[in-house]
Short mmCIF file of N, CA and C in Angstrom, two decimals:
data_model
loop_
_atom_site.label_atom_id
_atom_site.label_comp_id
_atom_site.label_asym_id
_atom_site.label_seq_id
_atom_site.Cartn_x
_atom_site.Cartn_y
_atom_site.Cartn_z
N ALA A 1 0.83 -1.22 0.00
CA ALA A 1 0.00 0.00 0.00
C ALA A 1 0.85 1.25 0.00
N GLY A 2 2.21 1.11 0.12
CA GLY A 2 3.12 2.25 0.07
C GLY A 2 3.37 2.94 1.38
N ASN A 3 2.91 2.36 2.47
CA ASN A 3 3.14 2.98 3.78
C ASN A 3 4.59 2.71 4.23
N GLN A 4 5.25 3.69 4.80
CA GLN A 4 6.65 3.57 5.21
C GLN A 4 6.79 3.84 6.69
N SER A 5 7.54 2.98 7.37
CA SER A 5 7.73 3.16 8.81
C SER A 5 8.61 4.38 9.09
N ALA A 6 8.58 4.78 10.36
CA ALA A 6 9.53 5.81 10.80
C ALA A 6 10.95 5.21 10.78
N ALA A 7 11.94 6.03 10.55
CA ALA A 7 13.32 5.55 10.51
C ALA A 7 13.80 5.13 11.89
N THR A 8 14.48 4.02 11.96
CA THR A 8 15.10 3.56 13.21
C THR A 8 16.63 3.56 13.02
N THR A 9 17.35 4.21 13.93
CA THR A 9 18.81 4.29 13.83
C THR A 9 19.44 3.07 14.47
N VAL A 10 20.32 2.46 13.75
CA VAL A 10 21.04 1.27 14.21
C VAL A 10 22.53 1.61 14.29
N THR A 11 23.22 1.21 15.37
CA THR A 11 24.66 1.44 15.51
C THR A 11 25.39 0.13 15.76
N PHE A 12 26.62 0.08 15.32
CA PHE A 12 27.50 -1.05 15.66
C PHE A 12 28.93 -0.53 15.76
N SER A 13 29.80 -1.28 16.41
CA SER A 13 31.17 -0.84 16.68
C SER A 13 32.18 -1.79 16.05
N ILE A 14 33.35 -1.26 15.79
CA ILE A 14 34.48 -2.06 15.32
C ILE A 14 35.43 -2.24 16.50
N THR A 15 35.68 -3.48 16.87
CA THR A 15 36.61 -3.76 17.97
C THR A 15 38.05 -3.65 17.47
N ASP A 16 38.81 -2.84 18.17
CA ASP A 16 40.21 -2.65 17.77
C ASP A 16 41.03 -3.87 18.18
N VAL A 17 41.56 -4.56 17.20
CA VAL A 17 42.38 -5.75 17.43
C VAL A 17 43.84 -5.39 17.16
N ASP A 18 44.74 -5.87 18.02
CA ASP A 18 46.18 -5.61 17.83
C ASP A 18 46.66 -6.44 16.64
N ASP A 19 46.89 -5.77 15.53
CA ASP A 19 47.40 -6.47 14.36
C ASP A 19 48.74 -5.88 13.89
N THR A 20 49.42 -5.18 14.83
CA THR A 20 50.73 -4.60 14.52
C THR A 20 51.83 -5.46 15.13
N ALA A 21 52.71 -5.93 14.27
CA ALA A 21 53.78 -6.81 14.73
C ALA A 21 54.86 -6.03 15.46
N PRO A 22 55.58 -6.67 16.39
CA PRO A 22 56.73 -6.02 17.04
C PRO A 22 57.80 -5.69 16.01
N VAL A 23 58.70 -4.81 16.41
CA VAL A 23 59.83 -4.42 15.55
C VAL A 23 61.12 -4.66 16.32
N ILE A 24 62.05 -5.41 15.73
CA ILE A 24 63.36 -5.65 16.36
C ILE A 24 64.15 -4.35 16.35
N THR A 25 64.68 -3.98 17.51
CA THR A 25 65.43 -2.72 17.64
C THR A 25 66.89 -2.91 18.02
N SER A 26 67.30 -4.16 18.18
CA SER A 26 68.65 -4.43 18.69
C SER A 26 69.72 -4.56 17.63
N GLY A 27 69.39 -4.27 16.38
CA GLY A 27 70.42 -4.22 15.35
C GLY A 27 70.76 -5.56 14.74
N THR A 28 71.77 -5.54 13.87
CA THR A 28 72.13 -6.72 13.08
C THR A 28 73.53 -7.26 13.39
N THR A 29 74.16 -6.70 14.39
CA THR A 29 75.54 -7.12 14.71
C THR A 29 75.62 -7.67 16.13
N GLY A 30 76.14 -8.90 16.24
CA GLY A 30 76.36 -9.49 17.55
C GLY A 30 77.72 -9.12 18.09
N THR A 31 78.08 -9.72 19.20
CA THR A 31 79.36 -9.47 19.85
C THR A 31 80.40 -10.45 19.35
N ASN A 32 81.48 -9.94 18.79
CA ASN A 32 82.56 -10.81 18.34
C ASN A 32 83.25 -11.45 19.54
N LEU A 33 83.69 -12.69 19.38
CA LEU A 33 84.32 -13.42 20.47
C LEU A 33 85.76 -13.77 20.12
N ALA A 34 86.61 -13.76 21.12
CA ALA A 34 88.00 -14.19 20.94
C ALA A 34 88.05 -15.71 20.87
N GLU A 35 88.89 -16.21 20.01
CA GLU A 35 89.07 -17.65 19.86
C GLU A 35 89.48 -18.29 21.18
N ASN A 36 88.91 -19.47 21.45
CA ASN A 36 89.24 -20.26 22.65
C ASN A 36 88.97 -19.53 23.96
N SER A 37 88.00 -18.63 23.95
CA SER A 37 87.73 -17.84 25.15
C SER A 37 86.65 -18.44 26.05
N GLY A 38 86.12 -19.61 25.67
CA GLY A 38 85.19 -20.29 26.56
C GLY A 38 83.80 -20.45 25.98
N ALA A 39 83.13 -21.53 26.37
CA ALA A 39 81.78 -21.83 25.88
C ALA A 39 80.72 -21.02 26.63
N GLY A 40 79.55 -20.91 26.01
CA GLY A 40 78.40 -20.30 26.67
C GLY A 40 78.43 -18.79 26.76
N GLN A 41 79.22 -18.12 25.95
CA GLN A 41 79.30 -16.66 26.02
C GLN A 41 78.14 -15.99 25.29
N THR A 42 77.68 -14.87 25.83
CA THR A 42 76.60 -14.11 25.21
C THR A 42 77.11 -13.43 23.94
N VAL A 43 76.35 -13.58 22.85
CA VAL A 43 76.72 -12.94 21.58
C VAL A 43 75.70 -11.90 21.15
N TYR A 44 74.50 -11.91 21.75
CA TYR A 44 73.46 -10.97 21.30
C TYR A 44 72.32 -10.96 22.32
N THR A 45 71.77 -9.77 22.53
CA THR A 45 70.57 -9.63 23.37
C THR A 45 69.48 -9.02 22.52
N ILE A 46 68.37 -9.74 22.37
CA ILE A 46 67.28 -9.28 21.50
C ILE A 46 66.47 -8.20 22.22
N ALA A 47 66.22 -7.10 21.51
CA ALA A 47 65.34 -6.05 22.00
C ALA A 47 64.33 -5.73 20.92
N ALA A 48 63.06 -5.49 21.31
CA ALA A 48 62.02 -5.19 20.33
C ALA A 48 61.00 -4.25 20.93
N SER A 49 60.36 -3.47 20.08
CA SER A 49 59.29 -2.58 20.52
C SER A 49 57.95 -3.11 20.02
N ASP A 50 56.87 -2.89 20.80
CA ASP A 50 55.53 -3.33 20.42
C ASP A 50 54.51 -2.49 21.18
N ALA A 51 53.38 -2.23 20.55
CA ALA A 51 52.35 -1.40 21.16
C ALA A 51 51.79 -2.02 22.43
N ILE A 52 51.69 -3.33 22.46
CA ILE A 52 51.12 -4.02 23.63
C ILE A 52 52.22 -4.59 24.52
N GLY A 53 53.21 -5.22 23.90
CA GLY A 53 54.30 -5.81 24.67
C GLY A 53 54.73 -7.14 24.10
N VAL A 54 56.03 -7.35 24.05
CA VAL A 54 56.60 -8.61 23.52
C VAL A 54 56.49 -9.68 24.59
N VAL A 55 56.10 -10.88 24.17
CA VAL A 55 55.98 -11.98 25.13
C VAL A 55 56.95 -13.12 24.87
N SER A 56 57.52 -13.18 23.66
CA SER A 56 58.45 -14.27 23.40
C SER A 56 59.41 -13.89 22.27
N TYR A 57 60.53 -14.60 22.26
CA TYR A 57 61.56 -14.38 21.24
C TYR A 57 61.94 -15.73 20.64
N ALA A 58 62.47 -15.70 19.42
CA ALA A 58 62.89 -16.94 18.77
C ALA A 58 64.10 -16.65 17.89
N ILE A 59 64.89 -17.70 17.66
CA ILE A 59 66.02 -17.59 16.72
C ILE A 59 65.88 -18.66 15.66
N GLY A 60 66.48 -18.40 14.51
CA GLY A 60 66.45 -19.34 13.40
C GLY A 60 67.61 -19.05 12.48
N GLY A 61 67.54 -19.60 11.29
CA GLY A 61 68.58 -19.30 10.31
C GLY A 61 69.72 -20.29 10.32
N THR A 62 70.76 -19.92 9.60
CA THR A 62 71.87 -20.82 9.27
C THR A 62 72.50 -21.50 10.48
N ASP A 63 72.87 -20.73 11.49
CA ASP A 63 73.65 -21.29 12.60
C ASP A 63 72.88 -21.36 13.92
N ALA A 64 71.56 -21.32 13.83
CA ALA A 64 70.75 -21.32 15.06
C ALA A 64 70.98 -22.56 15.92
N ALA A 65 71.29 -23.70 15.27
CA ALA A 65 71.50 -24.94 16.03
C ALA A 65 72.75 -24.89 16.88
N LEU A 66 73.64 -23.94 16.61
CA LEU A 66 74.89 -23.81 17.36
C LEU A 66 74.76 -22.80 18.50
N LEU A 67 73.57 -22.24 18.65
CA LEU A 67 73.34 -21.19 19.63
C LEU A 67 72.29 -21.61 20.62
N THR A 68 72.27 -20.92 21.76
CA THR A 68 71.28 -21.18 22.81
C THR A 68 70.54 -19.88 23.10
N LEU A 69 69.20 -19.94 23.14
CA LEU A 69 68.38 -18.78 23.47
C LEU A 69 67.79 -18.96 24.86
N THR A 70 68.10 -18.04 25.75
CA THR A 70 67.55 -18.05 27.11
C THR A 70 66.86 -16.71 27.33
N GLY A 71 65.53 -16.72 27.33
CA GLY A 71 64.80 -15.46 27.39
C GLY A 71 65.02 -14.69 26.11
N ASN A 72 65.72 -13.58 26.22
CA ASN A 72 66.06 -12.80 25.02
C ASN A 72 67.57 -12.75 24.79
N VAL A 73 68.31 -13.62 25.46
CA VAL A 73 69.77 -13.63 25.38
C VAL A 73 70.24 -14.82 24.55
N VAL A 74 71.06 -14.52 23.54
CA VAL A 74 71.59 -15.55 22.65
C VAL A 74 73.06 -15.79 23.01
N SER A 75 73.44 -17.05 23.17
CA SER A 75 74.83 -17.38 23.49
C SER A 75 75.33 -18.47 22.57
N LEU A 76 76.66 -18.48 22.37
CA LEU A 76 77.29 -19.52 21.56
C LEU A 76 77.50 -20.74 22.45
N THR A 77 76.98 -21.87 22.04
CA THR A 77 77.01 -23.06 22.89
C THR A 77 78.43 -23.56 23.12
N ALA A 78 79.24 -23.62 22.07
CA ALA A 78 80.58 -24.21 22.16
C ALA A 78 81.65 -23.15 22.42
N ASP A 79 82.84 -23.64 22.69
CA ASP A 79 84.01 -22.76 22.81
C ASP A 79 84.35 -22.26 21.41
N PRO A 80 84.45 -20.94 21.19
CA PRO A 80 84.72 -20.44 19.85
C PRO A 80 86.08 -20.90 19.32
N ASP A 81 86.08 -21.44 18.11
CA ASP A 81 87.30 -21.95 17.50
C ASP A 81 87.37 -21.41 16.07
N TYR A 82 88.29 -20.51 15.82
CA TYR A 82 88.40 -19.84 14.53
C TYR A 82 88.62 -20.83 13.39
N GLU A 83 89.40 -21.89 13.67
CA GLU A 83 89.70 -22.87 12.62
C GLU A 83 88.48 -23.72 12.26
N VAL A 84 87.56 -23.88 13.19
CA VAL A 84 86.34 -24.65 12.92
C VAL A 84 85.30 -23.78 12.22
N GLN A 85 85.07 -22.57 12.73
CA GLN A 85 84.11 -21.64 12.13
C GLN A 85 84.47 -20.23 12.57
N ASN A 86 84.65 -19.33 11.61
CA ASN A 86 85.11 -17.98 11.96
C ASN A 86 84.02 -16.93 11.93
N SER A 87 82.80 -17.29 11.49
CA SER A 87 81.68 -16.34 11.55
C SER A 87 80.37 -17.10 11.67
N TYR A 88 79.36 -16.42 12.23
CA TYR A 88 78.06 -17.03 12.47
C TYR A 88 76.97 -16.09 11.98
N SER A 89 75.84 -16.69 11.54
CA SER A 89 74.69 -15.92 11.09
C SER A 89 73.42 -16.59 11.61
N PHE A 90 72.49 -15.78 12.12
CA PHE A 90 71.22 -16.31 12.59
C PHE A 90 70.17 -15.21 12.49
N THR A 91 68.90 -15.60 12.62
CA THR A 91 67.81 -14.62 12.59
C THR A 91 67.13 -14.57 13.94
N VAL A 92 66.58 -13.41 14.27
CA VAL A 92 65.83 -13.24 15.51
C VAL A 92 64.45 -12.68 15.20
N THR A 93 63.44 -13.13 15.95
CA THR A 93 62.09 -12.60 15.84
C THR A 93 61.52 -12.40 17.24
N ALA A 94 60.50 -11.53 17.31
CA ALA A 94 59.79 -11.27 18.57
C ALA A 94 58.30 -11.38 18.30
N SER A 95 57.56 -11.93 19.26
CA SER A 95 56.11 -12.07 19.12
C SER A 95 55.41 -11.41 20.29
N ASP A 96 54.18 -10.87 20.02
CA ASP A 96 53.41 -10.24 21.10
C ASP A 96 52.28 -11.15 21.54
N ALA A 97 51.49 -10.68 22.50
CA ALA A 97 50.41 -11.50 23.08
C ALA A 97 49.31 -11.79 22.08
N ALA A 98 49.17 -10.95 21.05
CA ALA A 98 48.13 -11.17 20.04
C ALA A 98 48.58 -12.15 18.97
N GLY A 99 49.81 -12.64 19.06
CA GLY A 99 50.31 -13.59 18.09
C GLY A 99 50.99 -12.98 16.89
N ASN A 100 51.19 -11.67 16.92
CA ASN A 100 51.91 -11.01 15.83
C ASN A 100 53.41 -11.26 15.99
N THR A 101 54.07 -11.62 14.91
CA THR A 101 55.51 -11.89 14.93
C THR A 101 56.23 -10.90 14.02
N SER A 102 57.34 -10.39 14.52
CA SER A 102 58.13 -9.43 13.76
C SER A 102 58.73 -10.06 12.51
N ASP A 103 59.13 -9.22 11.58
CA ASP A 103 59.94 -9.71 10.46
C ASP A 103 61.27 -10.20 11.03
N PRO A 104 61.83 -11.27 10.48
CA PRO A 104 63.12 -11.76 10.99
C PRO A 104 64.24 -10.77 10.68
N THR A 105 65.11 -10.58 11.66
CA THR A 105 66.30 -9.75 11.49
C THR A 105 67.52 -10.66 11.50
N THR A 106 68.37 -10.54 10.50
CA THR A 106 69.57 -11.37 10.43
C THR A 106 70.70 -10.72 11.22
N VAL A 107 71.31 -11.51 12.08
CA VAL A 107 72.40 -11.05 12.95
C VAL A 107 73.65 -11.84 12.63
N THR A 108 74.80 -11.17 12.61
CA THR A 108 76.07 -11.85 12.38
C THR A 108 77.08 -11.46 13.45
N PHE A 109 78.00 -12.37 13.74
CA PHE A 109 79.16 -12.06 14.59
C PHE A 109 80.32 -12.92 14.16
N SER A 110 81.51 -12.54 14.59
CA SER A 110 82.73 -13.22 14.12
C SER A 110 83.55 -13.74 15.30
N ILE A 111 84.41 -14.69 14.97
CA ILE A 111 85.38 -15.21 15.93
C ILE A 111 86.73 -14.58 15.59
N VAL A 112 87.34 -13.95 16.57
CA VAL A 112 88.61 -13.26 16.36
C VAL A 112 89.74 -14.23 16.69
N PRO A 113 90.63 -14.50 15.73
CA PRO A 113 91.69 -15.48 16.00
C PRO A 113 92.65 -15.00 17.09
N ASP A 114 93.12 -15.97 17.88
CA ASP A 114 94.09 -15.67 18.94
C ASP A 114 95.49 -15.75 18.33
N THR A 115 96.11 -14.60 18.16
CA THR A 115 97.46 -14.56 17.59
C THR A 115 98.49 -14.01 18.58
N THR A 116 98.05 -13.81 19.82
CA THR A 116 98.96 -13.24 20.83
C THR A 116 99.65 -14.36 21.60
N ALA A 117 100.96 -14.34 21.60
CA ALA A 117 101.73 -15.38 22.29
C ALA A 117 101.71 -15.15 23.80
N PRO A 118 101.76 -16.22 24.57
CA PRO A 118 101.87 -16.07 26.03
C PRO A 118 103.22 -15.48 26.41
N VAL A 119 103.31 -15.03 27.65
CA VAL A 119 104.54 -14.41 28.15
C VAL A 119 105.06 -15.19 29.34
N ILE A 120 106.34 -15.54 29.29
CA ILE A 120 106.99 -16.27 30.38
C ILE A 120 107.79 -15.30 31.24
N THR A 121 107.66 -15.46 32.54
CA THR A 121 108.43 -14.64 33.49
C THR A 121 109.19 -15.56 34.44
N LEU A 122 110.50 -15.38 34.49
CA LEU A 122 111.31 -16.21 35.40
C LEU A 122 110.97 -15.92 36.85
N THR A 123 110.99 -16.96 37.64
CA THR A 123 110.92 -16.80 39.09
C THR A 123 112.36 -16.80 39.60
N GLY A 124 112.76 -15.72 40.22
CA GLY A 124 114.15 -15.61 40.65
C GLY A 124 115.01 -14.95 39.60
N ASP A 125 116.33 -15.03 39.76
CA ASP A 125 117.27 -14.32 38.90
C ASP A 125 117.49 -15.04 37.58
N ALA A 126 117.78 -14.25 36.54
CA ALA A 126 118.06 -14.83 35.22
C ALA A 126 119.46 -15.44 35.17
N THR A 127 120.35 -14.97 36.04
CA THR A 127 121.70 -15.52 36.11
C THR A 127 122.04 -15.80 37.56
N ILE A 128 122.46 -17.01 37.83
CA ILE A 128 122.84 -17.36 39.19
C ILE A 128 124.21 -18.04 39.17
N SER A 129 124.90 -17.95 40.28
CA SER A 129 126.23 -18.56 40.40
C SER A 129 126.24 -19.53 41.57
N LEU A 130 126.85 -20.70 41.34
CA LEU A 130 126.98 -21.72 42.37
C LEU A 130 128.42 -22.20 42.40
N LEU A 131 128.83 -22.73 43.55
CA LEU A 131 130.14 -23.36 43.65
C LEU A 131 129.98 -24.85 43.36
N VAL A 132 131.04 -25.42 42.86
CA VAL A 132 131.04 -26.87 42.62
C VAL A 132 130.63 -27.58 43.91
N GLY A 133 129.68 -28.50 43.77
CA GLY A 133 129.22 -29.26 44.93
C GLY A 133 127.96 -28.70 45.56
N GLU A 134 127.64 -27.46 45.29
CA GLU A 134 126.39 -26.90 45.82
C GLU A 134 125.19 -27.48 45.05
N THR A 135 124.02 -27.31 45.63
CA THR A 135 122.80 -27.85 45.03
C THR A 135 122.07 -26.79 44.22
N TYR A 136 121.73 -27.15 43.00
CA TYR A 136 120.93 -26.25 42.17
C TYR A 136 119.45 -26.49 42.46
N ILE A 137 118.75 -25.44 42.83
CA ILE A 137 117.32 -25.54 43.11
C ILE A 137 116.56 -24.81 42.00
N GLU A 138 115.75 -25.54 41.30
CA GLU A 138 114.99 -24.97 40.19
C GLU A 138 113.90 -24.03 40.72
N ALA A 139 113.98 -22.76 40.34
CA ALA A 139 113.01 -21.77 40.81
C ALA A 139 111.79 -21.69 39.92
N GLY A 140 111.91 -22.16 38.68
CA GLY A 140 110.76 -22.19 37.79
C GLY A 140 110.45 -20.85 37.15
N ALA A 141 109.28 -20.82 36.52
CA ALA A 141 108.83 -19.62 35.83
C ALA A 141 107.31 -19.64 35.77
N THR A 142 106.73 -18.47 35.56
CA THR A 142 105.28 -18.37 35.39
C THR A 142 104.98 -18.01 33.95
N ALA A 143 103.76 -18.31 33.50
CA ALA A 143 103.35 -17.99 32.14
C ALA A 143 101.90 -17.54 32.14
N VAL A 144 101.63 -16.47 31.39
CA VAL A 144 100.28 -15.91 31.31
C VAL A 144 99.93 -15.68 29.85
N ASP A 145 98.68 -16.01 29.49
CA ASP A 145 98.20 -15.81 28.13
C ASP A 145 96.94 -14.93 28.17
N THR A 146 96.78 -14.08 27.16
CA THR A 146 95.65 -13.15 27.17
C THR A 146 94.30 -13.86 27.09
N VAL A 147 94.26 -15.04 26.49
CA VAL A 147 93.01 -15.80 26.38
C VAL A 147 92.94 -16.91 27.41
N ASP A 148 94.01 -17.70 27.52
CA ASP A 148 94.00 -18.87 28.40
C ASP A 148 94.25 -18.54 29.86
N GLY A 149 94.75 -17.35 30.11
CA GLY A 149 95.02 -16.97 31.51
C GLY A 149 96.34 -17.55 32.00
N ASP A 150 96.34 -18.02 33.24
CA ASP A 150 97.55 -18.57 33.84
C ASP A 150 97.81 -19.97 33.29
N ILE A 151 98.90 -20.12 32.54
CA ILE A 151 99.26 -21.42 31.97
C ILE A 151 100.63 -21.88 32.49
N THR A 152 100.93 -21.47 33.72
CA THR A 152 102.21 -21.84 34.33
C THR A 152 102.42 -23.36 34.35
N SER A 153 101.34 -24.09 34.57
CA SER A 153 101.46 -25.55 34.65
C SER A 153 101.88 -26.18 33.33
N SER A 154 101.80 -25.44 32.24
CA SER A 154 102.17 -25.96 30.92
C SER A 154 103.60 -25.62 30.51
N VAL A 155 104.30 -24.87 31.35
CA VAL A 155 105.67 -24.48 31.02
C VAL A 155 106.57 -25.73 30.95
N VAL A 156 107.33 -25.82 29.87
CA VAL A 156 108.26 -26.95 29.68
C VAL A 156 109.67 -26.45 29.98
N ILE A 157 110.36 -27.14 30.89
CA ILE A 157 111.72 -26.77 31.28
C ILE A 157 112.69 -27.77 30.67
N SER A 158 113.72 -27.25 30.02
CA SER A 158 114.73 -28.13 29.42
C SER A 158 116.12 -27.62 29.77
N GLY A 159 117.08 -28.52 29.71
CA GLY A 159 118.45 -28.16 30.07
C GLY A 159 118.80 -28.70 31.44
N ALA A 160 120.01 -29.16 31.57
CA ALA A 160 120.44 -29.77 32.84
C ALA A 160 121.60 -28.97 33.43
N VAL A 161 121.62 -28.94 34.74
CA VAL A 161 122.70 -28.26 35.46
C VAL A 161 123.45 -29.31 36.27
N SER A 162 124.76 -29.37 36.06
CA SER A 162 125.59 -30.29 36.84
C SER A 162 126.51 -29.46 37.73
N THR A 163 126.29 -29.55 39.00
CA THR A 163 127.15 -28.79 39.92
C THR A 163 128.39 -29.57 40.32
N SER A 164 128.60 -30.69 39.66
CA SER A 164 129.82 -31.47 39.95
C SER A 164 130.98 -31.02 39.08
N ALA A 165 130.71 -30.16 38.11
CA ALA A 165 131.79 -29.72 37.21
C ALA A 165 131.62 -28.23 36.91
N VAL A 166 132.75 -27.56 36.83
CA VAL A 166 132.73 -26.14 36.48
C VAL A 166 132.16 -25.98 35.08
N GLY A 167 131.32 -24.99 34.88
CA GLY A 167 130.77 -24.75 33.56
C GLY A 167 129.64 -23.73 33.60
N VAL A 168 129.20 -23.35 32.41
CA VAL A 168 128.06 -22.44 32.27
C VAL A 168 126.91 -23.26 31.68
N TYR A 169 125.82 -23.31 32.39
CA TYR A 169 124.67 -24.13 32.01
C TYR A 169 123.46 -23.24 31.70
N SER A 170 122.65 -23.70 30.77
CA SER A 170 121.44 -22.97 30.41
C SER A 170 120.21 -23.81 30.72
N VAL A 171 119.25 -23.18 31.35
CA VAL A 171 117.95 -23.81 31.60
C VAL A 171 116.92 -23.02 30.80
N ASN A 172 116.20 -23.71 29.91
CA ASN A 172 115.28 -23.05 29.00
C ASN A 172 113.82 -23.28 29.41
N TYR A 173 112.98 -22.26 29.18
CA TYR A 173 111.57 -22.32 29.54
C TYR A 173 110.74 -21.98 28.30
N ASN A 174 109.81 -22.87 27.98
CA ASN A 174 108.95 -22.69 26.80
C ASN A 174 107.51 -23.03 27.15
N VAL A 175 106.58 -22.43 26.40
CA VAL A 175 105.17 -22.74 26.59
C VAL A 175 104.40 -22.31 25.34
N SER A 176 103.29 -22.99 25.08
CA SER A 176 102.39 -22.62 23.98
C SER A 176 100.97 -22.50 24.53
N ASP A 177 100.16 -21.62 23.93
CA ASP A 177 98.76 -21.54 24.36
C ASP A 177 97.91 -22.51 23.54
N THR A 178 96.61 -22.58 23.84
CA THR A 178 95.75 -23.55 23.16
C THR A 178 95.57 -23.23 21.68
N ALA A 179 95.87 -22.01 21.27
CA ALA A 179 95.78 -21.65 19.85
C ALA A 179 97.06 -21.98 19.10
N GLY A 180 98.07 -22.47 19.83
CA GLY A 180 99.32 -22.84 19.19
C GLY A 180 100.35 -21.74 19.11
N ASN A 181 100.10 -20.62 19.78
CA ASN A 181 101.08 -19.54 19.79
C ASN A 181 102.20 -19.86 20.78
N ASP A 182 103.45 -19.79 20.31
CA ASP A 182 104.61 -20.10 21.14
C ASP A 182 105.14 -18.84 21.81
N ALA A 183 105.42 -18.95 23.09
CA ALA A 183 106.04 -17.84 23.81
C ALA A 183 107.49 -17.71 23.38
N VAL A 184 108.04 -16.52 23.59
CA VAL A 184 109.47 -16.34 23.39
C VAL A 184 110.19 -17.11 24.48
N GLN A 185 111.12 -17.97 24.08
CA GLN A 185 111.85 -18.77 25.06
C GLN A 185 112.61 -17.88 26.04
N VAL A 186 112.53 -18.27 27.29
CA VAL A 186 113.27 -17.57 28.35
C VAL A 186 114.34 -18.51 28.87
N THR A 187 115.54 -17.98 29.12
CA THR A 187 116.66 -18.81 29.56
C THR A 187 117.26 -18.28 30.86
N ARG A 188 117.54 -19.21 31.74
CA ARG A 188 118.27 -18.89 32.96
C ARG A 188 119.70 -19.43 32.80
N THR A 189 120.69 -18.61 33.12
CA THR A 189 122.08 -19.03 33.04
C THR A 189 122.60 -19.37 34.43
N VAL A 190 123.18 -20.55 34.53
CA VAL A 190 123.71 -21.01 35.81
C VAL A 190 125.24 -21.17 35.66
N ASN A 191 125.95 -20.38 36.41
CA ASN A 191 127.42 -20.48 36.39
C ASN A 191 127.87 -21.33 37.57
N VAL A 192 128.53 -22.43 37.25
CA VAL A 192 129.08 -23.28 38.31
C VAL A 192 130.58 -22.99 38.36
N GLU A 193 131.03 -22.52 39.49
CA GLU A 193 132.42 -22.03 39.61
C GLU A 193 133.18 -22.86 40.64
N ALA A 194 134.49 -22.88 40.47
CA ALA A 194 135.35 -23.60 41.42
C ALA A 194 135.50 -22.75 42.69
N PRO A 195 135.59 -23.41 43.82
CA PRO A 195 135.82 -22.64 45.07
C PRO A 195 137.13 -21.87 45.00
N THR A 196 137.17 -20.74 45.61
CA THR A 196 138.39 -19.94 45.64
C THR A 196 139.40 -20.57 46.59
N VAL A 197 140.61 -20.78 46.08
CA VAL A 197 141.65 -21.38 46.90
C VAL A 197 142.45 -20.24 47.56
N LYS A 198 142.53 -20.30 48.89
CA LYS A 198 143.27 -19.27 49.63
C LYS A 198 144.63 -19.79 50.06
#
């Protein structure tokens, strides 16, 4: 019949859903490690920004199986060895409570070869004098390496001193670090002299 009702206003709302992924802010470069400096070292700490808040982190990529992720901290599982592998690459992502995951960021770090030789320091004098028949007491030496630390127990002593005969004797001290760097040999000179006749 053409009759039309009065207009009725209808409203509805759009629920705002978090659909914005986190963004990695911690960069693409990890911490380089010195060769043979020990297992389990931190190489990268993941940081990310998000409107709601990041709830989890993940790693992936080429060398992820060689790394350990604890919270947002990435560490190299093994002792770094330049001859085995001199650089690493992996990806990091962050996820928020709504399930949004950031784009993966590729991170790299390197292993710095240990080329520094250890240093030997004599204990006692570099030159000593004894009379025939006296006893030679080995004073030893200490050795320190920038990576391995105190390696005194690895010092090799060579050379013999005979106090039964007059002569000049050399006692040599050598050591190498775990990277194969040889220290400069240190030598102690022992002079065995005849008693003075009065």
